Coordinates of N, CA, C and O in Angstrom, one line a residue:
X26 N 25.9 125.7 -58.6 CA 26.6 125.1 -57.4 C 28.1 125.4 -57.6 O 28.6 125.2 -58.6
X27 N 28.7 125.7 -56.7 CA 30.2 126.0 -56.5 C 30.9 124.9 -56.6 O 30.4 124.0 -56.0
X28 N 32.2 124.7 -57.2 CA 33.1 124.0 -57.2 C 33.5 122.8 -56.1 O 33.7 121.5 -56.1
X29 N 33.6 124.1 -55.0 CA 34.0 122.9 -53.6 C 32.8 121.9 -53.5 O 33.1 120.7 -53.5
X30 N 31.1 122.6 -53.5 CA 30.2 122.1 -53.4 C 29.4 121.2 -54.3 O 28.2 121.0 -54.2
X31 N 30.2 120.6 -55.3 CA 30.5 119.5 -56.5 C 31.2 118.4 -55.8 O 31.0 117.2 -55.8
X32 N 32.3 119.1 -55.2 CA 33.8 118.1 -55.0 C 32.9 117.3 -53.6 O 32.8 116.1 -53.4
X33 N 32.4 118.1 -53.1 CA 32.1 117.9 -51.4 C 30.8 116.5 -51.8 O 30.7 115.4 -51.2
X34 N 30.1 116.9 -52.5 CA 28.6 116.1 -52.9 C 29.5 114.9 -53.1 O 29.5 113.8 -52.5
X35 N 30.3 115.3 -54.2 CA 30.8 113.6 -55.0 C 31.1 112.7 -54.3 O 30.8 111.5 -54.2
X36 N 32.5 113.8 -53.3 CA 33.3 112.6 -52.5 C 32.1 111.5 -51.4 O 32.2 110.3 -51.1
X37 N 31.0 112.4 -50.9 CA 29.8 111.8 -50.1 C 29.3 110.9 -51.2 O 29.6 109.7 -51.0
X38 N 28.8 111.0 -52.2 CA 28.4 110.1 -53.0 C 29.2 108.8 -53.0 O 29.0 107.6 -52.7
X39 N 30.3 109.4 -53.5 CA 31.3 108.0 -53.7 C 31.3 107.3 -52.5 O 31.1 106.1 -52.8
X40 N 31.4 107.5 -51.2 CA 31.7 106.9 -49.8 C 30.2 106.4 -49.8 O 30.1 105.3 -49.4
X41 N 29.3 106.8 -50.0 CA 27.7 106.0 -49.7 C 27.9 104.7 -50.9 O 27.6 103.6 -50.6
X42 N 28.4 105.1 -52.1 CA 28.6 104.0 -53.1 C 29.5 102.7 -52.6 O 29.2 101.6 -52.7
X43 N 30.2 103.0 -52.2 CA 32.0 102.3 -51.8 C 31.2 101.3 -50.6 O 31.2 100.0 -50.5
X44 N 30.6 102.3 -50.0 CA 29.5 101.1 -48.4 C 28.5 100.0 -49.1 O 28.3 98.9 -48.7
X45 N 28.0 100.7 -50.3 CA 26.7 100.0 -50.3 C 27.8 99.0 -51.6 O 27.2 98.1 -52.2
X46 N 28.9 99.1 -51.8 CA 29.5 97.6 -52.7 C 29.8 96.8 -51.6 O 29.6 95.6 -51.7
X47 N 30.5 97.5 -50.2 CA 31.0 96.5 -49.4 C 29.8 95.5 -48.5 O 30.0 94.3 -48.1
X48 N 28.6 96.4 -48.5 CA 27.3 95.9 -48.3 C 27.2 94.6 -49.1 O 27.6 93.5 -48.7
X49 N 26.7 95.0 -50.0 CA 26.1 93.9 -51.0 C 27.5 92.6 -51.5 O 27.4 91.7 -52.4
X50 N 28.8 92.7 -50.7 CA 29.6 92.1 -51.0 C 30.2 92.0 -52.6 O 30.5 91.0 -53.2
X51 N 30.2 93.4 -53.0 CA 30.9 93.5 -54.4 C 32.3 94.1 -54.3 O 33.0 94.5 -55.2
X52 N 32.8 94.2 -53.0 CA 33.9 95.0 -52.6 C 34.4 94.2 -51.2 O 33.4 94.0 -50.5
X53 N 35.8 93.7 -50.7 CA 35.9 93.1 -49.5 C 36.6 94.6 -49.2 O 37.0 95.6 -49.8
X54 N 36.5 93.8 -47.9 CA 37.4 95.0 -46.6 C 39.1 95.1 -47.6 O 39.8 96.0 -48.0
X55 N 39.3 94.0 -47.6 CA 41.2 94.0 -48.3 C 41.1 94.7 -48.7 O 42.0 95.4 -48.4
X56 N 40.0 95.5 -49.8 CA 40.2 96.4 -50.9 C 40.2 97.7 -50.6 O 40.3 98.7 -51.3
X57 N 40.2 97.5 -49.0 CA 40.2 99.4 -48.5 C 41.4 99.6 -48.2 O 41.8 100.7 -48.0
X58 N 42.1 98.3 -47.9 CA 43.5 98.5 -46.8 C 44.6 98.9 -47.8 O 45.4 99.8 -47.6
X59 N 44.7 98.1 -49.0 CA 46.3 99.0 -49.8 C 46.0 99.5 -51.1 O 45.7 98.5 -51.7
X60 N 46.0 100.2 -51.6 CA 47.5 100.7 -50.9 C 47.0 102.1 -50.1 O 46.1 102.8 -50.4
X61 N 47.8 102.3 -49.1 CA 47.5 103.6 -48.4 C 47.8 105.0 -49.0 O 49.0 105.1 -49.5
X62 N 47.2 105.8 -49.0 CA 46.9 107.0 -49.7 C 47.6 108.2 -48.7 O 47.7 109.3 -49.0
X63 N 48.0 107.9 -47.8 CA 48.3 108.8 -46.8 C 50.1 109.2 -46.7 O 50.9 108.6 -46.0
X64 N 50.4 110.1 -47.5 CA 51.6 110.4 -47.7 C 52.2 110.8 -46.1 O 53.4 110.5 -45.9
X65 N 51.7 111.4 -45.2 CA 52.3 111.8 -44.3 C 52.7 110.5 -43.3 O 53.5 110.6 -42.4
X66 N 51.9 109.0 -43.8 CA 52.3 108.3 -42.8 C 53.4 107.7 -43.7 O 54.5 107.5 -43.1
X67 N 53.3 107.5 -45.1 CA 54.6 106.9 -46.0 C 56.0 108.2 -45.5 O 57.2 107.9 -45.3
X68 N 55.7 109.1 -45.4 CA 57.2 109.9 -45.2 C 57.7 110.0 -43.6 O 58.8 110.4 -43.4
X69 N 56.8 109.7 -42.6 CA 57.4 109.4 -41.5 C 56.9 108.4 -40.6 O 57.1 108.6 -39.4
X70 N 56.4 107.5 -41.0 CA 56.2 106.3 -40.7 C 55.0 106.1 -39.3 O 54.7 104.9 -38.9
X71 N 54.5 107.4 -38.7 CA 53.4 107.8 -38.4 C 52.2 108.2 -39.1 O 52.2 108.8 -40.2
X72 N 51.0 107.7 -38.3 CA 49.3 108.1 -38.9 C 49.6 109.6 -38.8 O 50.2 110.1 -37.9
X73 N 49.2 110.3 -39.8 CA 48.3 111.6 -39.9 C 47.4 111.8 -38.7 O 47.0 110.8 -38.1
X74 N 46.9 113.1 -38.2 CA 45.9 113.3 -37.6 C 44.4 112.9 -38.5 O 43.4 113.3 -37.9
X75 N 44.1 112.4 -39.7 CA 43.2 112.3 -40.3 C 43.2 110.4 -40.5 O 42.2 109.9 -40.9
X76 N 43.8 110.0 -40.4 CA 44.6 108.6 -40.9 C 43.5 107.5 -40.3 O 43.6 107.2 -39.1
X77 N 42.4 106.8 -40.9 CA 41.2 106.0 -40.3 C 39.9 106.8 -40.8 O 38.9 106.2 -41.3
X78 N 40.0 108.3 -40.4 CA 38.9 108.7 -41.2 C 38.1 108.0 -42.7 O 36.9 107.9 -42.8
X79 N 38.8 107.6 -43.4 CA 37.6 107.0 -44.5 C 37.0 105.8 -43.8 O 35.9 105.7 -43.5
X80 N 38.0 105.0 -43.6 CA 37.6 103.8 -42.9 C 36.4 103.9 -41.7 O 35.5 103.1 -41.5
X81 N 36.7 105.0 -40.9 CA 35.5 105.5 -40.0 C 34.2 105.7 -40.7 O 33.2 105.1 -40.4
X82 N 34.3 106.5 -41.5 CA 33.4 106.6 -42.5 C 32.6 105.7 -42.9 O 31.4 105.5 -42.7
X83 N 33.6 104.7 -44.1 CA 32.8 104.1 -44.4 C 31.9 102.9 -43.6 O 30.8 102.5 -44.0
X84 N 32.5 102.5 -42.4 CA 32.1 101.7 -41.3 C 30.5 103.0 -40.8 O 29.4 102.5 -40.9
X85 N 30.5 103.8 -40.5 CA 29.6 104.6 -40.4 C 28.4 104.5 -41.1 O 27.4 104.4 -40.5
X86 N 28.4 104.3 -42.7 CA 27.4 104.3 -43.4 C 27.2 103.2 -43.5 O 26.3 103.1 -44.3
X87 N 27.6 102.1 -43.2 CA 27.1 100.3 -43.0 C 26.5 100.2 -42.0 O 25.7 99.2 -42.0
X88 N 26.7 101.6 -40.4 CA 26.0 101.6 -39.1 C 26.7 100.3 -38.6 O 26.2 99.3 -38.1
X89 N 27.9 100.6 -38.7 CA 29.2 99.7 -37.8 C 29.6 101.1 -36.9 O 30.6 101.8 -37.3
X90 N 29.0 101.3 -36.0 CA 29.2 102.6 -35.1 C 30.1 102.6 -34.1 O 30.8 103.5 -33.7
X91 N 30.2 101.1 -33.7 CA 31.9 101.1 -32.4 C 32.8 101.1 -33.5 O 33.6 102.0 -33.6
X92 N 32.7 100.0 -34.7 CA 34.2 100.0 -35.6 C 34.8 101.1 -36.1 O 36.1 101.2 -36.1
X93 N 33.4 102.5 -36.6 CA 33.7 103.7 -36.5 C 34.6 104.3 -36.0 O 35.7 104.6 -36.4
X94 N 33.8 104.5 -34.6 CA 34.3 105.5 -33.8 C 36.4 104.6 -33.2 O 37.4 105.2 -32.8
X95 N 36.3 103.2 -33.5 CA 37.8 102.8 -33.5 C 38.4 103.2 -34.3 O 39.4 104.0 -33.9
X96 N 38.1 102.9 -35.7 CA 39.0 103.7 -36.8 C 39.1 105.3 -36.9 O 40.0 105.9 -37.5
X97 N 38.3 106.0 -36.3 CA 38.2 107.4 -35.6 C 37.8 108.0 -35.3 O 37.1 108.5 -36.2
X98 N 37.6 108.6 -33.9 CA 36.6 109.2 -33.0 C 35.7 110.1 -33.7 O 34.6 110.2 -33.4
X99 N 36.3 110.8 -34.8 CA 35.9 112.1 -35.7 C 34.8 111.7 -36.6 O 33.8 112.4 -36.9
X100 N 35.2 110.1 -37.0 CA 34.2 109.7 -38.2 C 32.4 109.9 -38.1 O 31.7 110.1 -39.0
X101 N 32.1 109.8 -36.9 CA 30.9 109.6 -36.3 C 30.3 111.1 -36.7 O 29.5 111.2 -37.7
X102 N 30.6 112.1 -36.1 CA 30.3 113.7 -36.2 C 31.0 114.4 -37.7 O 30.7 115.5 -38.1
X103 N 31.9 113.6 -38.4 CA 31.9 114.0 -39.7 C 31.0 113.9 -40.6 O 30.5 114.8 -41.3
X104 N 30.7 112.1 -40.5 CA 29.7 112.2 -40.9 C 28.4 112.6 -41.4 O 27.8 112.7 -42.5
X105 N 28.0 113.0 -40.0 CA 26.6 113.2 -39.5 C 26.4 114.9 -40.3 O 25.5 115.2 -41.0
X106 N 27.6 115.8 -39.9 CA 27.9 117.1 -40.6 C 27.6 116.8 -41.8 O 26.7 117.6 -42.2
X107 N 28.0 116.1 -42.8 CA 28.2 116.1 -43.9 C 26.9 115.8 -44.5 O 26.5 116.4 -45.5
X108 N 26.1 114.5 -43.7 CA 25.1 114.2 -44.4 C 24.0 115.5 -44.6 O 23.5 116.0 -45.6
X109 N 23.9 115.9 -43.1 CA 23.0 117.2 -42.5 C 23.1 118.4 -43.9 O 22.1 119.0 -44.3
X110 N 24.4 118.5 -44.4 CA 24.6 119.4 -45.3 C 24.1 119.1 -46.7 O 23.4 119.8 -47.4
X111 N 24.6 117.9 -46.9 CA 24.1 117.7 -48.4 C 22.5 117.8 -48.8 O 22.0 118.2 -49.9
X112 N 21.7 117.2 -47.3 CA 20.4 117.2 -47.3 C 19.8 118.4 -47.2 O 18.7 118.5 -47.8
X113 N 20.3 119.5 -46.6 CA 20.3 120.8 -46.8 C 19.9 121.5 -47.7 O 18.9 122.2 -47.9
X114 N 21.4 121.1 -48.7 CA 21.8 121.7 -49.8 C 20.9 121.0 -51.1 O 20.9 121.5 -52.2
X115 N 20.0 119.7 -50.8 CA 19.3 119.3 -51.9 C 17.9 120.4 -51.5 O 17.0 120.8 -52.3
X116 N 18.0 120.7 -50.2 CA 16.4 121.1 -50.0 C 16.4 122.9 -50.7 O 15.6 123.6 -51.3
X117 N 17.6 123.0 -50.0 CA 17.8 124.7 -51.3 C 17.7 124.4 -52.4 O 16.6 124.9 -52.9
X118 N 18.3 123.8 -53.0 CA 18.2 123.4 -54.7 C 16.9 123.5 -55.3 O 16.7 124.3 -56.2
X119 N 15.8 122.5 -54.7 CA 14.5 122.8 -55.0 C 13.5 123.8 -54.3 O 12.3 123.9 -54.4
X120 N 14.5 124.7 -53.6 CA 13.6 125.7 -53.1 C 14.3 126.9 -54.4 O 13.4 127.6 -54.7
X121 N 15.1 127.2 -55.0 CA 15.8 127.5 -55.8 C 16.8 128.4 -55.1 O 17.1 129.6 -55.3
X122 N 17.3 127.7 -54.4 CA 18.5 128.9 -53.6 C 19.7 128.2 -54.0 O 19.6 127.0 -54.4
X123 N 20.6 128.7 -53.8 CA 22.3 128.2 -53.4 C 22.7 127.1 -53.1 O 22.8 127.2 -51.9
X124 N 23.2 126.0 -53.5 CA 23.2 124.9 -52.4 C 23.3 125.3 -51.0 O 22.3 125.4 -50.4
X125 N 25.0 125.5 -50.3 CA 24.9 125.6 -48.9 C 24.5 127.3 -48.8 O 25.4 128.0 -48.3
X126 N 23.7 127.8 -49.0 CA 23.0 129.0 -48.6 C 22.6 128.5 -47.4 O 21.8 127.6 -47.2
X127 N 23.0 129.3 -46.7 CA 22.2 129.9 -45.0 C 22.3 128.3 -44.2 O 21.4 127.9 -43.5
X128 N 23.7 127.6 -44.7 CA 23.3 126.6 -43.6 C 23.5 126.4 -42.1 O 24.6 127.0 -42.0
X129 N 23.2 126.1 -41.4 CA 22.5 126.8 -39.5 C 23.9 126.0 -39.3 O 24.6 126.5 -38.4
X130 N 24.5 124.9 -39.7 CA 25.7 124.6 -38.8 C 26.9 125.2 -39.7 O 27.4 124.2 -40.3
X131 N 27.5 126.2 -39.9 CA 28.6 126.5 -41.2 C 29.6 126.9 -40.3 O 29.5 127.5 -39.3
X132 N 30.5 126.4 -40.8 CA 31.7 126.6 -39.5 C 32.7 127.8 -40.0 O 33.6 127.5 -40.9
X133 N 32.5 129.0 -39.5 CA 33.2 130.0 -40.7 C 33.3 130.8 -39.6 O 32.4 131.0 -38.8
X134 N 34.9 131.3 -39.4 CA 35.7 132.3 -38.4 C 36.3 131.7 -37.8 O 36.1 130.5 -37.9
X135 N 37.2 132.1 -36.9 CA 38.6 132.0 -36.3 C 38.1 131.1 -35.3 O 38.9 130.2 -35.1
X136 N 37.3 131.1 -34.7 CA 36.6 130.4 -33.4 C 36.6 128.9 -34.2 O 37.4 128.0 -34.5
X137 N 35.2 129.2 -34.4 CA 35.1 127.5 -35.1 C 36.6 126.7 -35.7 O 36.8 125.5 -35.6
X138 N 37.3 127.4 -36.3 CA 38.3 126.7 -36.7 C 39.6 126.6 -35.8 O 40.6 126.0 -36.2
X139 N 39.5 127.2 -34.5 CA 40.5 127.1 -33.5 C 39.6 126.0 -33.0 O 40.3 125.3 -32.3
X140 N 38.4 125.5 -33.0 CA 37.5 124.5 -32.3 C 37.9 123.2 -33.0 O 38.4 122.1 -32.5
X141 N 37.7 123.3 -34.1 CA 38.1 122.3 -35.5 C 39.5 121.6 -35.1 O 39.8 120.5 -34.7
X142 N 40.2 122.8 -35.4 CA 41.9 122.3 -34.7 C 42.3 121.6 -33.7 O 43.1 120.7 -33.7
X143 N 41.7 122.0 -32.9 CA 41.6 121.5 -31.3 C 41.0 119.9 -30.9 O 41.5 119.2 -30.0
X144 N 39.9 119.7 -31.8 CA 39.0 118.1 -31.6 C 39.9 117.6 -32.7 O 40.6 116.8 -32.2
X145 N 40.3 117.8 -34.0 CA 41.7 117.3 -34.5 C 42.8 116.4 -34.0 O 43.0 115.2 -33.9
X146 N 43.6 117.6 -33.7 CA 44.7 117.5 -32.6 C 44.8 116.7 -31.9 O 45.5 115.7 -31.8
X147 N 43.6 117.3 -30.8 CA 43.1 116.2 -29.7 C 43.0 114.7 -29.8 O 43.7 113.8 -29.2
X148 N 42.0 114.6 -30.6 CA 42.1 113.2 -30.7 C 43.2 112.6 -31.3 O 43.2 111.4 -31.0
X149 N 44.6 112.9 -32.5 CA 45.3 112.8 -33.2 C 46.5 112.1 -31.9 O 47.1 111.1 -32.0
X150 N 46.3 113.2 -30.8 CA 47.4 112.6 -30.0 C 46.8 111.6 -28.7 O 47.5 110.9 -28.1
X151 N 45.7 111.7 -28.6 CA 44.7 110.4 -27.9 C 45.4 109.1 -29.0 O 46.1 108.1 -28.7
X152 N 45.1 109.5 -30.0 CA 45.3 108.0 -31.1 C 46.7 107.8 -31.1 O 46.9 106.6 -31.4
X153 N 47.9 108.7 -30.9 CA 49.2 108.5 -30.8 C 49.9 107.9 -29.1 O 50.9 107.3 -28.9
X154 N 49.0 108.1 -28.4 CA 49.3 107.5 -27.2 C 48.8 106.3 -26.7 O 49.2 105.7 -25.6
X155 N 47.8 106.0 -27.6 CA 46.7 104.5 -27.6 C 45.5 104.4 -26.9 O 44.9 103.4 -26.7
X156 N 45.3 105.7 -26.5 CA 43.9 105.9 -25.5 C 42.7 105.8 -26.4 O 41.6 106.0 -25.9
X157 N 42.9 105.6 -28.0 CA 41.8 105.9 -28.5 C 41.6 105.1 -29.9 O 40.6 105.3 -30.6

């Protein structure tokens, strides 16, 4: 398994773990809010275009789906990407291929990532104007 594809498994692991403490109430909400991790909003006093994503997230894997998509529109379809892959990538494993070998949604070339940038962006300045 590739490096990114270690980092990528874990950080999903950890966020399924982090839900099922705030589940089972071994973790409150307070404990997601400080300290904030987001340097770009500490150096100019603005959210990031990513800024709510964990919190979307982890509200996602609790199946808190409006709280989600409040803390950010993106969380919902990150998710869902992410899961799709890992489940993928376990089904290669025991087929004995590559983890992400040949996966049908892989976002690779100029396109997809001008697409990437754009639903970003987009919603980044939706969330800066309060539409979102």
């Amino acid at each position: 398994m590739k490096p990114f594809d270690k980092l990528a498994l874990a950080a999903w692991a950890g966020l399924a773990g982090w839900a099922l403490a705030l589940k089972l109430g071994w973790a409150a909400w307070a404990t997601t809010q400080t300290p904030s991790l987001c340097l770009f909003k500490f150096w100019w006093g603005v959210p990031c275009p990513g800024c709510g994503m964990g919190h979307a997230l982890l509200r996602a894997f609790l199946g808190q789906w409006g709280e989600s998509v409040r803390e950010h529109p993106l969380g919902l379809p990150v998710l869902f990407f992410w899961t799709a892959w890992a489940v993928f990538g376990a089904a290669n494993l025991r087929r004995g291929k590559p983890f992400s070998a040949d996966f049908p949604l892989a976002l690779q070339g100029s396109f997809s990532t001008a697409m990437l940038l754009v639903a970003l962006l987009g919603t980044y300045f939706l969330k800066l104007a309060g539409m979102c």
